């Protein structure tokens, strides 16, 4: 697609160079000069302009390749189809000018490799046919012309293959670099154990919520802590402890859905940020999450038989124009402390008053 975008530039440059051969036509091919003017300015130039318009209208790699071949073959065919009827003694020198068309096709237009093979084959066929039909060259000279253009086509083919191979490698390296950057970015913002966002990413999310334009008027925060998790780790071991945290965090993510963003704030402490959620809705989400965590049924052998992992939750909510993230975190943390003081496995305040 980059080549399609450059089509206009190459059309102007290539057509200008091609039409400047007008001066060579006048001096070397004087007997067929009027016909050469017609094919250069009346056929080739309009076709080149049409190619640009067609690519702008229907941009695709296939259309670019087809038009590139068309430009290249016409660039050789049109002047040679006229020049082969000339009696000029300069025909040998004149036909060498088609080298520029070969070079322009491969180096400047740079279609795909298979297209280059087809284009070079067609251009060679035109060159060999028109020079043979001209009758101006004996067998030795004609063989030399064929050998020269075959050699040129071979070198251009090798050059095109190497160039396209390097382009593909560069493209793959760019993809790998982009993927690596994305992975590193994700790792820098995600907690490796739980998959939740980490505290580092909280600042980025904060700036999107507490915007200068006040686009998000209110926000709620839920601070969650797994009850008696240190005892769970001591009794069950750290492997089971990690599994417990992962299960609880997965449960939290499912319950909040698209309503907010969850962060691993500490060891077993989770922060949920709920933009555009009022106090009543925040309580409903927190209570639903508390029930869901208990329903996981993760047995806690450090407690009495039948007891399972639970969580305590503290809520804070307010207007972004009046309270900062730090203010809400302090309020939510104090509410979480009260939830634990009131016996754990609860949401505090039990019903959050409107702000």
XYZ file of C-alpha atoms in Angstrom:
355
model
C 0.000 0.000 0.000
C 2.998 2.321 0.449
C 3.766 1.795 -3.231
C 0.212 2.730 -4.129
C 0.583 5.993 -2.201
C 3.788 6.752 -4.125
C 2.136 6.058 -7.474
C 1.465 9.744 -8.145
C 5.105 10.676 -7.556
C 6.418 7.933 -9.791
C 3.823 8.715 -12.454
C 4.995 12.337 -12.648
C 8.702 11.512 -12.526
C 8.502 8.528 -14.873
C 6.250 10.233 -17.427
C 8.433 13.343 -17.408
C 11.564 11.292 -18.094
C 9.784 9.215 -20.703
C 8.469 12.261 -22.552
C 11.860 13.997 -22.449
C 13.073 11.350 -24.910
C 11.134 13.563 -27.333
C 14.461 15.267 -28.077
C 16.105 11.950 -28.913
C 13.172 11.053 -31.139
C 13.600 14.270 -33.082
C 17.318 13.856 -33.673
C 17.697 10.074 -34.080
C 14.302 9.074 -35.500
C 13.460 12.047 -37.675
C 11.684 9.982 -40.332
C 9.097 8.636 -37.851
C 9.150 11.560 -35.422
C 5.447 12.539 -35.818
C 4.354 8.979 -35.017
C 6.630 8.899 -31.940
C 5.076 12.144 -30.682
C 1.642 10.562 -30.995
C 2.541 7.385 -29.072
C 4.406 9.255 -26.324
C 1.999 12.134 -25.717
C -1.203 10.715 -27.143
C -1.105 7.166 -25.767
C 1.515 6.607 -23.046
C 1.050 9.848 -21.088
C -2.768 9.492 -20.857
C -2.351 5.849 -19.823
C 0.083 6.827 -17.043
C -2.379 9.436 -15.759
C -5.225 6.924 -15.970
C -3.155 4.481 -13.913
C -2.817 7.023 -11.106
C -6.541 7.795 -11.113
C -7.398 4.073 -11.192
C -5.130 3.340 -8.215
C -6.629 6.187 -6.225
C -10.091 4.878 -7.023
C -9.358 1.160 -6.549
C -6.213 0.880 -4.403
C -4.973 -2.689 -4.129
C -1.754 -4.632 -4.585
C -3.194 -6.532 -7.558
C -4.255 -3.366 -9.385
C -0.867 -1.816 -8.714
C 0.915 -4.849 -10.186
C -1.324 -4.935 -13.263
C -0.876 -1.242 -13.984
C 2.888 -1.419 -13.333
C 3.202 -4.186 -15.943
C 1.012 -2.203 -18.317
C 3.164 0.912 -17.949
C 6.398 -1.072 -18.379
C 5.294 -3.039 -21.452
C 3.763 0.002 -23.146
C 6.897 1.989 -22.354
C 8.909 -0.442 -24.487
C 6.291 -1.415 -27.060
C 5.063 2.016 -28.190
C 8.370 3.630 -29.298
C 9.816 0.371 -30.652
C 6.692 -0.421 -32.677
C 7.250 2.903 -34.471
C 11.058 2.851 -34.532
C 11.207 -0.600 -36.164
C 9.779 0.989 -39.348
C 12.470 3.668 -39.342
C 15.398 3.718 -41.729
C 17.522 5.684 -39.255
C 21.166 4.543 -38.825
C 20.828 5.330 -35.094
C 18.351 2.554 -34.319
C 20.991 0.504 -32.498
C 21.686 3.383 -30.111
C 17.998 4.282 -29.853
C 16.839 0.827 -28.778
C 19.332 0.877 -25.895
C 17.173 3.575 -24.329
C 14.742 0.869 -23.250
C 17.187 -0.030 -20.493
C 15.696 2.894 -18.580
C 12.230 1.316 -18.832
C 13.578 -1.962 -17.413
C 15.270 -0.166 -14.527
C 12.261 2.038 -13.791
C 9.935 -0.968 -13.686
C 12.041 -2.965 -11.232
C 13.713 -0.304 -9.096
C 11.181 2.534 -9.011
C 7.799 0.837 -9.404
C 8.884 -2.277 -7.477
C 5.838 -4.508 -7.918
C 5.796 -7.932 -6.284
C 8.451 -10.448 -7.330
C 6.174 -12.675 -9.433
C 4.906 -9.585 -11.241
C 8.497 -8.538 -11.937
C 9.199 -11.921 -13.536
C 6.133 -11.601 -15.766
C 6.871 -7.974 -16.625
C 10.517 -8.586 -17.515
C 9.558 -11.565 -19.668
C 6.995 -9.479 -21.574
C 9.371 -6.540 -21.976
C 12.112 -8.830 -23.302
C 9.661 -10.433 -25.705
C 8.626 -7.011 -27.043
C 12.231 -5.864 -27.321
C 13.399 -8.979 -29.154
C 10.398 -9.071 -31.492
C 10.539 -5.417 -32.542
C 14.309 -5.397 -33.078
C 14.060 -8.595 -35.144
C 11.186 -7.272 -37.257
C 13.038 -4.035 -37.902
C 15.516 -5.941 -40.103
C 18.181 -3.408 -39.188
C 20.519 -5.835 -37.419
C 22.441 -8.837 -38.644
C 22.492 -12.061 -36.620
C 25.607 -11.129 -34.676
C 24.267 -7.746 -33.557
C 20.835 -9.182 -32.841
C 22.382 -11.934 -30.703
C 24.328 -9.274 -28.818
C 21.115 -7.319 -28.161
C 19.345 -10.435 -26.909
C 22.296 -11.384 -24.700
C 22.477 -7.886 -23.242
C 18.793 -7.693 -22.319
C 18.689 -11.247 -20.978
C 21.682 -10.468 -18.761
C 20.035 -7.230 -17.644
C 16.795 -9.065 -16.838
C 18.657 -11.722 -14.838
C 20.496 -9.154 -12.732
C 17.304 -7.181 -12.176
C 15.476 -10.370 -11.172
C 18.149 -11.245 -8.619
C 18.104 -7.670 -7.300
C 14.296 -7.740 -7.016
C 14.361 -11.057 -5.156
C 16.938 -9.830 -2.646
C 15.063 -6.548 -2.179
C 11.702 -8.249 -1.612
C 13.306 -10.784 0.745
C 14.763 -7.939 2.805
C 11.406 -6.148 2.787
C 9.696 -9.258 4.111
C 12.334 -9.708 6.816
C 12.019 -6.050 7.812
C 8.248 -6.385 7.953
C 8.507 -9.501 10.126
C 11.017 -7.756 12.382
C 8.627 -4.808 12.721
C 5.816 -7.189 13.650
C 8.028 -8.918 16.205
C 9.073 -5.540 17.587
C 5.464 -4.374 17.847
C 4.435 -7.636 19.498
C 7.339 -7.457 21.940
C 6.510 -3.848 22.762
C 2.869 -4.790 23.330
C 3.894 -7.694 25.574
C 6.293 -5.526 27.566
C 3.658 -2.818 27.883
C 1.109 -5.355 29.082
C 3.572 -6.830 31.579
C 4.399 -3.365 32.890
C 0.709 -2.681 33.548
C -0.568 -6.123 34.527
C 0.005 -8.140 37.644
C 1.685 -11.356 36.518
C -0.107 -13.611 39.033
C -3.685 -12.402 38.658
C -3.820 -10.662 35.277
C -5.353 -7.583 36.915
C -3.907 -4.128 36.394
C -1.171 -3.177 38.862
C -0.615 -0.019 40.880
C 1.679 1.332 38.162
C -1.243 1.451 35.713
C -3.512 3.164 38.241
C -2.017 6.556 37.399
C -2.872 6.153 33.706
C -6.458 5.184 34.526
C -6.692 8.003 37.069
C -5.772 10.590 34.421
C -8.534 9.277 32.158
C -11.138 9.585 34.942
C -10.043 12.851 36.576
C -9.897 14.771 33.305
C -9.704 18.532 33.093
C -12.890 18.658 31.033
C -14.821 16.908 33.805
C -16.133 14.277 31.398
C -16.693 11.752 34.216
C -18.635 13.513 36.987
C -18.666 10.793 39.651
C -16.689 7.725 40.598
C -16.878 4.950 43.166
C -14.055 2.919 44.677
C -14.298 -0.506 46.254
C -11.365 -1.698 48.355
C -11.421 -5.482 48.868
C -9.308 -7.665 51.112
C -9.350 -11.475 51.359
C -10.204 -12.395 54.948
C -7.526 -14.146 57.020
C -5.397 -14.757 53.940
C -2.087 -14.875 55.843
C -3.443 -17.779 57.893
C -4.577 -19.461 54.641
C -1.043 -19.152 53.262
C 0.494 -20.530 56.448
C -1.826 -23.562 56.501
C -2.212 -24.327 52.784
C 1.139 -23.119 51.477
C 2.032 -20.426 48.975
C 1.092 -22.433 45.890
C -2.487 -22.824 47.094
C -2.359 -19.201 48.239
C -1.517 -18.073 44.705
C -4.316 -20.228 43.350
C -6.736 -18.679 45.822
C -5.788 -15.125 44.801
C -6.139 -15.993 41.113
C -9.585 -17.495 41.651
C -10.792 -14.525 43.703
C -9.450 -12.000 41.166
C -11.073 -13.874 38.282
C -14.352 -13.802 40.217
C -14.004 -10.046 40.788
C -13.356 -9.407 37.089
C -16.450 -11.392 36.141
C -18.675 -9.576 38.612
C -17.646 -6.015 37.766
C -17.609 -6.719 34.000
C -17.447 -3.527 31.956
C -18.580 -1.385 34.901
C -15.068 -0.708 36.117
C -11.417 -1.682 36.353
C -9.795 -3.954 38.935
C -6.255 -3.476 40.253
C -4.125 -5.652 42.487
C -3.384 -3.010 45.091
C -1.415 -5.102 47.544
C -0.747 -8.725 48.428
C -4.367 -9.827 48.830
C -5.878 -6.370 48.525
C -7.841 -5.504 45.377
C -8.998 -2.062 44.268
C -11.996 -1.651 41.967
C -12.472 1.696 40.222
C -16.028 2.350 38.987
C -16.381 5.492 36.826
C -19.867 6.971 36.438
C -21.241 4.651 39.133
C -23.233 6.133 41.991
C -23.127 5.005 45.604
C -26.156 2.721 45.475
C -24.920 0.949 42.340
C -21.443 0.618 43.857
C -22.911 -1.086 46.929
C -24.873 -3.495 44.717
C -21.696 -4.427 42.782
C -19.689 -4.839 45.991
C -22.345 -7.013 47.650
C -22.716 -9.146 44.539
C -18.941 -9.608 44.445
C -18.788 -10.548 48.125
C -21.462 -13.208 47.647
C -19.734 -14.569 44.542
C -16.376 -14.914 46.325
C -17.982 -16.814 49.184
C -19.803 -19.006 46.638
C -16.439 -20.098 45.202
C -16.296 -22.441 48.177
C -12.508 -22.295 48.623
C -12.067 -24.188 51.894
C -9.985 -22.486 54.596
C -8.496 -25.264 56.773
C -7.109 -22.687 59.206
C -10.652 -21.928 60.349
C -13.428 -24.073 61.763
C -14.660 -26.968 59.612
C -16.770 -25.892 56.670
C -15.546 -22.304 56.554
C -14.458 -20.926 53.224
C -12.562 -17.956 51.846
C -14.487 -14.689 52.163
C -13.725 -11.036 51.545
C -14.340 -7.722 53.257
C -15.108 -4.666 51.166
C -15.011 -0.927 51.811
C -16.740 1.609 49.574
C -16.088 5.278 48.848
C -17.758 7.412 46.212
C -17.833 11.049 45.255
C -17.624 13.703 42.561
C -14.376 13.936 40.610
C -14.511 17.728 40.803
C -14.527 17.653 44.596
C -12.530 14.579 45.616
C -9.237 13.275 44.315
C -8.260 9.647 43.914
C -6.170 9.941 47.072
C -9.159 11.206 49.058
C -11.350 8.317 47.906
C -8.610 5.755 48.591
C -8.325 6.964 52.175
C -12.101 6.778 52.636
C -12.322 3.303 51.051
C -9.413 2.045 53.146
C -11.084 3.306 56.329
C -14.343 1.641 55.253
C -12.482 -1.633 54.619
C -11.046 -1.455 58.149
C -14.567 -0.997 59.514
C -15.812 -3.967 57.473
C -13.152 -6.166 59.120
C -13.911 -4.717 62.549
C -17.580 -5.586 62.063
C -16.819 -9.269 61.635
C -15.455 -9.570 58.056
C -17.282 -11.002 55.017
C -19.252 -7.796 54.757
C -19.528 -4.557 52.816
C -19.102 -1.259 54.647
C -20.954 1.009 54.816
C -23.905 -1.413 54.687
C -25.830 1.120 52.606
C -23.759 3.933 51.161
C -25.517 7.294 51.618
C -25.920 9.526 48.539
C -23.168 12.121 48.109
